mmCIF file of C-alpha atoms in Angstrom:
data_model
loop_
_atom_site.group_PDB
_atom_site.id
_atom_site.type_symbol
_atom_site.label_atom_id
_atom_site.label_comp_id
_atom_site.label_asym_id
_atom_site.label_seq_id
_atom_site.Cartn_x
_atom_site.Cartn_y
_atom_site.Cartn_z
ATOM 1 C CA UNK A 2 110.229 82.008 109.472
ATOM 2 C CA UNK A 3 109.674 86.020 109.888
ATOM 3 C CA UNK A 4 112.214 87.689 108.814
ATOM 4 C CA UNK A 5 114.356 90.171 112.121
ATOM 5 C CA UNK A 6 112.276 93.532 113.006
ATOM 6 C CA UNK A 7 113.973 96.251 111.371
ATOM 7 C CA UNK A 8 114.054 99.835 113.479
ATOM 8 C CA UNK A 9 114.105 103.002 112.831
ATOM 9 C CA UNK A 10 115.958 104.893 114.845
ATOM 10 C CA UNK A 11 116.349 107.571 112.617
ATOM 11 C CA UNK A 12 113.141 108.764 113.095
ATOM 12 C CA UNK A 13 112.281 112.050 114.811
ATOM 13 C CA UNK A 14 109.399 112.681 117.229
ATOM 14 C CA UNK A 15 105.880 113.574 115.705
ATOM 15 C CA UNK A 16 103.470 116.038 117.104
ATOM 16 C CA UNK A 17 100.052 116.626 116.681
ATOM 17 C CA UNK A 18 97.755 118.306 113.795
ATOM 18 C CA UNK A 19 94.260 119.576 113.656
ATOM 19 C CA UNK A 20 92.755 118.601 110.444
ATOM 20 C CA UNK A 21 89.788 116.534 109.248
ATOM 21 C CA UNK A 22 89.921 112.522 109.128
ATOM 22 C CA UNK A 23 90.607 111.540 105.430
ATOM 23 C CA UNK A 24 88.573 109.569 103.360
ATOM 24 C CA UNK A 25 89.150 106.476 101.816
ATOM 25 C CA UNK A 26 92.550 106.363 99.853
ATOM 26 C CA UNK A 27 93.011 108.118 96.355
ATOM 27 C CA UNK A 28 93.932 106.200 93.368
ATOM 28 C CA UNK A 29 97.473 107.688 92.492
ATOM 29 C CA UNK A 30 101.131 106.829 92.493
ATOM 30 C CA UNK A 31 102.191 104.594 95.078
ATOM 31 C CA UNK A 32 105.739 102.848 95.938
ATOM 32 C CA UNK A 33 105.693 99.945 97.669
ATOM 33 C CA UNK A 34 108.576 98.698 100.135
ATOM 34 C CA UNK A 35 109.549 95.518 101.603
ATOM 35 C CA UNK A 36 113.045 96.007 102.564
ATOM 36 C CA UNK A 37 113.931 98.046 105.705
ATOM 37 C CA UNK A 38 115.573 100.508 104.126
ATOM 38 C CA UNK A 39 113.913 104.378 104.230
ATOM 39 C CA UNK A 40 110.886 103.673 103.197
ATOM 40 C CA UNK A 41 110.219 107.094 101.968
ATOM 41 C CA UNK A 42 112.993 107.251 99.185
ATOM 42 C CA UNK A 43 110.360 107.699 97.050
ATOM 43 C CA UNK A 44 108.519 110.265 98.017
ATOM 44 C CA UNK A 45 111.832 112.334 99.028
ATOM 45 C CA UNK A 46 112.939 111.266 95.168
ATOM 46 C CA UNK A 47 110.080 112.728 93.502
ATOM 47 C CA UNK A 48 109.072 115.596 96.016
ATOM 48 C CA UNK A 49 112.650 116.768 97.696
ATOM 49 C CA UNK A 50 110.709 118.550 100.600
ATOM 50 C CA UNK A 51 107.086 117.985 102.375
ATOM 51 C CA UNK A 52 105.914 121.490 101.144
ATOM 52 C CA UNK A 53 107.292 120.412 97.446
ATOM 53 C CA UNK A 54 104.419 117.666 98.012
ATOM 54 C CA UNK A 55 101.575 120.476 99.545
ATOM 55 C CA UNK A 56 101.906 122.337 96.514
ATOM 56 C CA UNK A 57 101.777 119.132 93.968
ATOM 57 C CA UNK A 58 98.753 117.879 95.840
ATOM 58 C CA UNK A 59 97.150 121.911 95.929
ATOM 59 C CA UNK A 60 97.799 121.203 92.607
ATOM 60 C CA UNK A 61 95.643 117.883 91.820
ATOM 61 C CA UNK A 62 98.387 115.248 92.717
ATOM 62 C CA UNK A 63 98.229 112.272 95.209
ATOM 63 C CA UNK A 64 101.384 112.122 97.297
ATOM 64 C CA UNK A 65 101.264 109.335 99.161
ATOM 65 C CA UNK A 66 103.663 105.997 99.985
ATOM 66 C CA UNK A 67 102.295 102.574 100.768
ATOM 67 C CA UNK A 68 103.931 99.675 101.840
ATOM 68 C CA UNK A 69 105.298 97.149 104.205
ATOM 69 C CA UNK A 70 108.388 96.737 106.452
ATOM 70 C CA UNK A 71 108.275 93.314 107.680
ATOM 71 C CA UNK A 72 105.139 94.372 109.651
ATOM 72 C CA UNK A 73 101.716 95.542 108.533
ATOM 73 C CA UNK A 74 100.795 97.657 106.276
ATOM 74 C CA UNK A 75 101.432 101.120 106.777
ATOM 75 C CA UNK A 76 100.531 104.652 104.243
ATOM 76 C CA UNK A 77 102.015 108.173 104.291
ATOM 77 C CA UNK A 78 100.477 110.640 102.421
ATOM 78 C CA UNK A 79 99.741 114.749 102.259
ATOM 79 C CA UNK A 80 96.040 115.599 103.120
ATOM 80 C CA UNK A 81 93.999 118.858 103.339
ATOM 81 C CA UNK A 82 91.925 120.249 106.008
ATOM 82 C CA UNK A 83 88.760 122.283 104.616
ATOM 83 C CA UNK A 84 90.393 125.218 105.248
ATOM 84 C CA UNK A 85 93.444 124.033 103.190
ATOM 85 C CA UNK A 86 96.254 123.232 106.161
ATOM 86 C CA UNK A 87 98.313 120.396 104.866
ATOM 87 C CA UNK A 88 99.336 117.689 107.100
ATOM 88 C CA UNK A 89 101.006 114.235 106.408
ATOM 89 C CA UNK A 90 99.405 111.462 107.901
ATOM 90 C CA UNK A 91 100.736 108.617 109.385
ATOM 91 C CA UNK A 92 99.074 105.677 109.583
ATOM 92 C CA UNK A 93 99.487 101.917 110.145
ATOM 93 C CA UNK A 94 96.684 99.367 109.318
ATOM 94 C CA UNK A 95 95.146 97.007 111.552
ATOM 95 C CA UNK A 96 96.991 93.305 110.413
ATOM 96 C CA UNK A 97 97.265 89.910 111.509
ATOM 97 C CA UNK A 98 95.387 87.879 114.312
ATOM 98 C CA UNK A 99 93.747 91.103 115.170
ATOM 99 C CA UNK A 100 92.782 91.548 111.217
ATOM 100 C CA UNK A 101 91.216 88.010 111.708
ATOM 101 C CA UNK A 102 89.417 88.510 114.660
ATOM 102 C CA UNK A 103 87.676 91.659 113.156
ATOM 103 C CA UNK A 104 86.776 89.707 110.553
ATOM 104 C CA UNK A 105 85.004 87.314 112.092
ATOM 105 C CA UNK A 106 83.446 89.431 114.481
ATOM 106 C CA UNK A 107 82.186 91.230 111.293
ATOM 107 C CA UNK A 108 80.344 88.706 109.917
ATOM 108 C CA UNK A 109 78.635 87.614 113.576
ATOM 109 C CA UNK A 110 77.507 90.775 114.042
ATOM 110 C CA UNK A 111 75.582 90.945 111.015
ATOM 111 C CA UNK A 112 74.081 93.948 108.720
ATOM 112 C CA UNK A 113 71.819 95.413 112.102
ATOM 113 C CA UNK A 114 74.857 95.908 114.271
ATOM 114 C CA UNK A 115 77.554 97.881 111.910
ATOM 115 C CA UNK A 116 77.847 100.939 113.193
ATOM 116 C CA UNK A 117 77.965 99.407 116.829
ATOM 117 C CA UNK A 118 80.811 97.043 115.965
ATOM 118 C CA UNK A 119 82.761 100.010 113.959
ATOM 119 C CA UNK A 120 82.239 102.372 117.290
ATOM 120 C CA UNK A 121 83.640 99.685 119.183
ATOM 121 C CA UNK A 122 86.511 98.271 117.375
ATOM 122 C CA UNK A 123 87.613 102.168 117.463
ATOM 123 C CA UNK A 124 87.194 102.568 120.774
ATOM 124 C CA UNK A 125 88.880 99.182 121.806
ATOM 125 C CA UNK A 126 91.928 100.107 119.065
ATOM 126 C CA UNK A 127 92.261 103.561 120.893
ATOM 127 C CA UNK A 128 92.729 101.400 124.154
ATOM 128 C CA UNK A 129 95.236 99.341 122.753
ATOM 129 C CA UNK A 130 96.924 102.157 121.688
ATOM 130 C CA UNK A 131 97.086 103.809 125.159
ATOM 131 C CA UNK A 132 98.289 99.947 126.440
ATOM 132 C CA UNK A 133 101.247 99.869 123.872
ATOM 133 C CA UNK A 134 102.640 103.322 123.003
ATOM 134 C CA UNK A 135 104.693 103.624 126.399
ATOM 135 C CA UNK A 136 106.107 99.614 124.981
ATOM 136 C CA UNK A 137 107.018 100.901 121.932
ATOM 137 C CA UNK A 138 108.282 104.286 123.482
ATOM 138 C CA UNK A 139 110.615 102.573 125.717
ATOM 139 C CA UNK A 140 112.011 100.565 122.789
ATOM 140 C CA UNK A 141 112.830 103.790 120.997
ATOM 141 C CA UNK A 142 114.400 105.376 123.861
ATOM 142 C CA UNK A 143 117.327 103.045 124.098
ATOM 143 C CA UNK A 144 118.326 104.660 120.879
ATOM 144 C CA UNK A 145 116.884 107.933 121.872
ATOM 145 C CA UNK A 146 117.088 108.203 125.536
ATOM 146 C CA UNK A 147 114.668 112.053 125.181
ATOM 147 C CA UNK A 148 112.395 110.497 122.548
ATOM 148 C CA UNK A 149 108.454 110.771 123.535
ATOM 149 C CA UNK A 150 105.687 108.996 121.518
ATOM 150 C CA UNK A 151 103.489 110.381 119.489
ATOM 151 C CA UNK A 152 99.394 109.738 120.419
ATOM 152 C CA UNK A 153 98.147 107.892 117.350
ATOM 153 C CA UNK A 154 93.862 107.668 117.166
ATOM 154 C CA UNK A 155 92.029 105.252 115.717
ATOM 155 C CA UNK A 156 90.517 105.569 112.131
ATOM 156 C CA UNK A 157 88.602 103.485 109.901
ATOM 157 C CA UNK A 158 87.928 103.836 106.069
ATOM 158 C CA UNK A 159 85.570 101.836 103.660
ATOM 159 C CA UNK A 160 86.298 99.025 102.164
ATOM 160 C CA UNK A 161 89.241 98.096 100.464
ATOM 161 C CA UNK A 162 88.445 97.083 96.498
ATOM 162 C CA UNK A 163 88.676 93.208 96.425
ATOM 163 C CA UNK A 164 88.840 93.202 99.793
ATOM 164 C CA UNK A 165 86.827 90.929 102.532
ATOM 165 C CA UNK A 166 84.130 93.509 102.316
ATOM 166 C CA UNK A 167 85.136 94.554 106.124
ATOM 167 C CA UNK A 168 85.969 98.371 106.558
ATOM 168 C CA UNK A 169 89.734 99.341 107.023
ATOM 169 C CA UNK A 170 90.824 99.909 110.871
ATOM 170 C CA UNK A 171 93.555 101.476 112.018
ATOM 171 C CA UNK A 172 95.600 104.005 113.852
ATOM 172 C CA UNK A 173 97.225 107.559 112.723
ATOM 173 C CA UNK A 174 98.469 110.752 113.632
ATOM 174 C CA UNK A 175 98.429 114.144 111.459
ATOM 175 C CA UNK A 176 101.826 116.159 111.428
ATOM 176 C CA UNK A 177 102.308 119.119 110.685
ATOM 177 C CA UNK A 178 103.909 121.023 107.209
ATOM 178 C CA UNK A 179 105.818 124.009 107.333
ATOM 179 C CA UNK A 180 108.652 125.739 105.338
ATOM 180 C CA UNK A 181 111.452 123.945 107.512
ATOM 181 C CA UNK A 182 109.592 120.496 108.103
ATOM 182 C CA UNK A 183 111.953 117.014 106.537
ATOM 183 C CA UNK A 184 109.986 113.801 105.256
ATOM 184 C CA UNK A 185 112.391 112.907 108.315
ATOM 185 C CA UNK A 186 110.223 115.001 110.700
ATOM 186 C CA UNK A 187 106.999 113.391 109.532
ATOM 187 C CA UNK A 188 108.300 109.727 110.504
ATOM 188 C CA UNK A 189 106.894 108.639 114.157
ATOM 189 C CA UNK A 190 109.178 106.237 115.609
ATOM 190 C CA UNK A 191 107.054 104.087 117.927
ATOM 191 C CA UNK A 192 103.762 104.650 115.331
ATOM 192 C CA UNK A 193 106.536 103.261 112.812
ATOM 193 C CA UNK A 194 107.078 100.109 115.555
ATOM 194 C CA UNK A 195 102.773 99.541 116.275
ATOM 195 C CA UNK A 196 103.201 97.978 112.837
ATOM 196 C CA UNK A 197 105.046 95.118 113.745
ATOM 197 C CA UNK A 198 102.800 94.990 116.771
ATOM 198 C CA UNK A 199 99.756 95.167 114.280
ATOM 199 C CA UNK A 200 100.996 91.894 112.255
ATOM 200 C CA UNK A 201 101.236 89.563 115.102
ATOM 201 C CA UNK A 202 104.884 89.007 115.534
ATOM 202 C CA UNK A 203 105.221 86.085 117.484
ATOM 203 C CA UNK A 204 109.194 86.394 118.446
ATOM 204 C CA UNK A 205 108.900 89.768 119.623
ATOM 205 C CA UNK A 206 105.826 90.983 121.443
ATOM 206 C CA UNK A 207 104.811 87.373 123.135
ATOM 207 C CA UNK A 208 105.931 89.246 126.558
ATOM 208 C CA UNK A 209 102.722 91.614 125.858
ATOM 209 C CA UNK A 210 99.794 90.232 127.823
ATOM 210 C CA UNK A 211 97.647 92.897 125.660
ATOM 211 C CA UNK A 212 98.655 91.413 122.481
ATOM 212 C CA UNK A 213 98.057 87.829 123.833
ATOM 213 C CA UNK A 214 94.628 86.236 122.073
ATOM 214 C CA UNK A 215 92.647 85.583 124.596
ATOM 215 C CA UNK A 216 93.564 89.187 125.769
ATOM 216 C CA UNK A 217 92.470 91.065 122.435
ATOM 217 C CA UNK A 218 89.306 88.829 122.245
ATOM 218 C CA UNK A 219 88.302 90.291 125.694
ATOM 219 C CA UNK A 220 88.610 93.737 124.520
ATOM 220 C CA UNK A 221 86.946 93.892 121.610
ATOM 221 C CA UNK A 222 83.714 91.794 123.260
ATOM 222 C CA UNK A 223 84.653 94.717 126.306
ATOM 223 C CA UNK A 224 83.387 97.063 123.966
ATOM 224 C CA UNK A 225 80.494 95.326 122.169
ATOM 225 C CA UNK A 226 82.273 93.737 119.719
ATOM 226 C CA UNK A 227 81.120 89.957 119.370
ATOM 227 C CA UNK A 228 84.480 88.344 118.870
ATOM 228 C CA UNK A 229 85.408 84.479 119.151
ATOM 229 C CA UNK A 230 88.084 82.316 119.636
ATOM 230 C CA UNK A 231 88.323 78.432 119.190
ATOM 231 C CA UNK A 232 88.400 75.996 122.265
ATOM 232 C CA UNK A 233 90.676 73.957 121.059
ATOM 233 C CA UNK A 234 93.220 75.494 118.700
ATOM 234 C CA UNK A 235 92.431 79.129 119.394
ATOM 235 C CA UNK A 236 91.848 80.819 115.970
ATOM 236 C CA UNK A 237 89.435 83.382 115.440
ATOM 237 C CA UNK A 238 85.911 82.060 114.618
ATOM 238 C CA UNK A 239 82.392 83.334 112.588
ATOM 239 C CA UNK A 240 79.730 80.671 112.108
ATOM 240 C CA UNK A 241 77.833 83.099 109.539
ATOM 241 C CA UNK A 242 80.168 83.606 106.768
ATOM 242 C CA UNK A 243 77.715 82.973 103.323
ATOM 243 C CA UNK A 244 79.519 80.749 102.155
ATOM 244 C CA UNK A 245 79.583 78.269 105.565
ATOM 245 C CA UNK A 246 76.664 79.119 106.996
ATOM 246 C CA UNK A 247 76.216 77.449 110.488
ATOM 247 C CA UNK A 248 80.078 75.934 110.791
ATOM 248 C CA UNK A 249 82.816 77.555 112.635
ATOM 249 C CA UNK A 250 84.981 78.962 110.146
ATOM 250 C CA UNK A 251 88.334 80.497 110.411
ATOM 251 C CA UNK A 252 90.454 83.217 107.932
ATOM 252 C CA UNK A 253 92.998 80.653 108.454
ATOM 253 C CA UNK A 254 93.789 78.736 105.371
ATOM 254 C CA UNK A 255 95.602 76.776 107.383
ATOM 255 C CA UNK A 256 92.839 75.670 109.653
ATOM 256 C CA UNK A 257 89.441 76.369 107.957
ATOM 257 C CA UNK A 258 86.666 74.533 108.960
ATOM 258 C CA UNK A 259 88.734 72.180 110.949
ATOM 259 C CA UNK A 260 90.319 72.422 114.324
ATOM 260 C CA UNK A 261 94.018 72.461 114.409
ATOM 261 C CA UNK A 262 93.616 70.643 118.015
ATOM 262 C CA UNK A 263 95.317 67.115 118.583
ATOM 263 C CA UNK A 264 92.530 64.743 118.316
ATOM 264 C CA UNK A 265 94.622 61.260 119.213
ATOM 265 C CA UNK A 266 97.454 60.243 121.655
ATOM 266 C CA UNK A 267 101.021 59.395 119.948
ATOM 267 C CA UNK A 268 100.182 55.945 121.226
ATOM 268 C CA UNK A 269 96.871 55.123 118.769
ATOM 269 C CA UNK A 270 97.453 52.609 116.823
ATOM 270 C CA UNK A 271 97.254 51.618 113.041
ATOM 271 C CA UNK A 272 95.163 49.894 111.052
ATOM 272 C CA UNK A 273 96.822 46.112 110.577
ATOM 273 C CA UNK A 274 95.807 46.398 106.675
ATOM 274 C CA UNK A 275 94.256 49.899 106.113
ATOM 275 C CA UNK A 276 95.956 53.468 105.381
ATOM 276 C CA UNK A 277 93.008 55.915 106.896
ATOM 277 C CA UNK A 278 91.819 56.132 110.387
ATOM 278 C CA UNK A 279 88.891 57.958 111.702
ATOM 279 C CA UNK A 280 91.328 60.808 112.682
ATOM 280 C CA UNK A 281 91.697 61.901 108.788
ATOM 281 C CA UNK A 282 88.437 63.939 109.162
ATOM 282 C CA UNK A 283 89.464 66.205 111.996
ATOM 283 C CA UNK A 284 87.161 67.441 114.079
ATOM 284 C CA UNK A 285 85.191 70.911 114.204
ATOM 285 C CA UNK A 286 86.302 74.461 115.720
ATOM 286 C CA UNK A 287 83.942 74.661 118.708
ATOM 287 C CA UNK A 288 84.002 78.497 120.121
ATOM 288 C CA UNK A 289 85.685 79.165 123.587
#
């Protein structure tokens, strides 16, 4: 069973910066969390302040923390502008169902269509975004009753290494460094919360018609991307993966190539002498 969300209340509200998207992740030092405590000990440990980190990375370092709070994964980490303004971006990775439909709808759109699905599943992320941040806002302010949300956009990066081959998606805002600014400061609340959202957390956000399959399936094909869910047991669904071509696969381990569906009534009965019925083979996902 999932472990209790764990919030941060701590957290201040982030504003805005101007500076160019980042590229795919640098190799460098990295902590990696899975307790909700602070999850940027680290970083505070080995650079004290924010501008302590500008000037390592001005200097050839990588500051950056990735990790997990019981949620997906999420990175913080200095970057530079071309015309050198630091900011410390924010960002929380696309996990979960929504990882698995993306996925999927990857592999049906095939090597033609790439740059339409990645314009889409932006543009349907920055949606969801819009649907969600006054959700998670409103969960911060009963801590905070003055707190306002900061606008997170949509991002995606290559590939991860070992990876499904799929490019990164997510969402991410830039703040701002300046003499006075805390690793404190550079901690969105609610962009901190869209994690959890992110990794499909069924005993919180059911009440969330926008997280809701069906729902997210709809949005993404709203915006070109060819996503599909099973009939029968719901789970996302490709039929061109290379290594099942033409059967309707999931990411699922769970489920695979066969349909998580009931197939026979509590009242079929057993073989007199044998130990295998018809219903050991499953049946097929068949898409929605």
């Amino acid at each position: 069973m999932p472990k209790k969300r764990a919030k941060n209340p701590k957290a201040r509200p982030a504003r805005a910066a101007s500076a160019r998207r980042p590229g795919p992740e640098p190799e460098g030092w990295k902590v990696r969390v899975t307790k909700s405590t602070d999850a940027l000990d680290g970083l505070a440990d080995r650079y004290p302040t924010p501008l302590d980190g500008v000037k390592a990375v001005r200097a050839g370092e990588h500051v950056e923390w990735i990790g997990s709070i019981e949620g997906s994964m999420m990175r913080h980490r200095i970057v530079l502008a071309d015309d050198g303004t630091a900011a410390i971006e924010q960002a929380v990775f696309v996990g979960g169902f929504l990882e698995q439909i993306l996925l999927c709808a990857w592999h049906q759109t095939g090597e033609p269509g790439r740059d339409a699905y990645e314009s889409g599943v932006l543009t349907a992320l920055d949606d969801l975004h819009a649907t969600l941040r006054p959700i998670l806002e409103t969960e911060v302010r009963d801590v905070r009753p003055d707190y306002h949300a900061a606008v997170l956009r949509s991002f995606r990066e290559e590939p991860e290494r070992n990876g499904a081959g799929m490019p990164l998606f997510g969402w991410r805002v830039l703040h701002p460094v300046g003499p006075e600014t805390t690793w404190e400061d550079t901690v969105d609340a609610a962009a901190w919360n869209s994690s959890l959202t992110m990794s499909s957390w069924p005993d919180h956000y059911d009440h969330v018609p926008a997280l809701q399959p069906t729902r997210l399936a709809q949005l993404l094909r709203d915006h070109g991307v060819p996503a599909v869910l099973c009939a029968g047991c719901g789970n996302p669904l490709t039929d061109r993966h290379p290594r099942w071509a033409g059967v309707w696969i999931t990411p699922d381990s769970d489920s695979g190539p066969m349909c998580g569906e009931p197939h026979a009534g509590p009242d079929t009965p057993d073989p007199l002498l044998g130990t295998l019925t018809d219903q050991e083979f499953g049946s097929p996902h068949r898409p929605a």
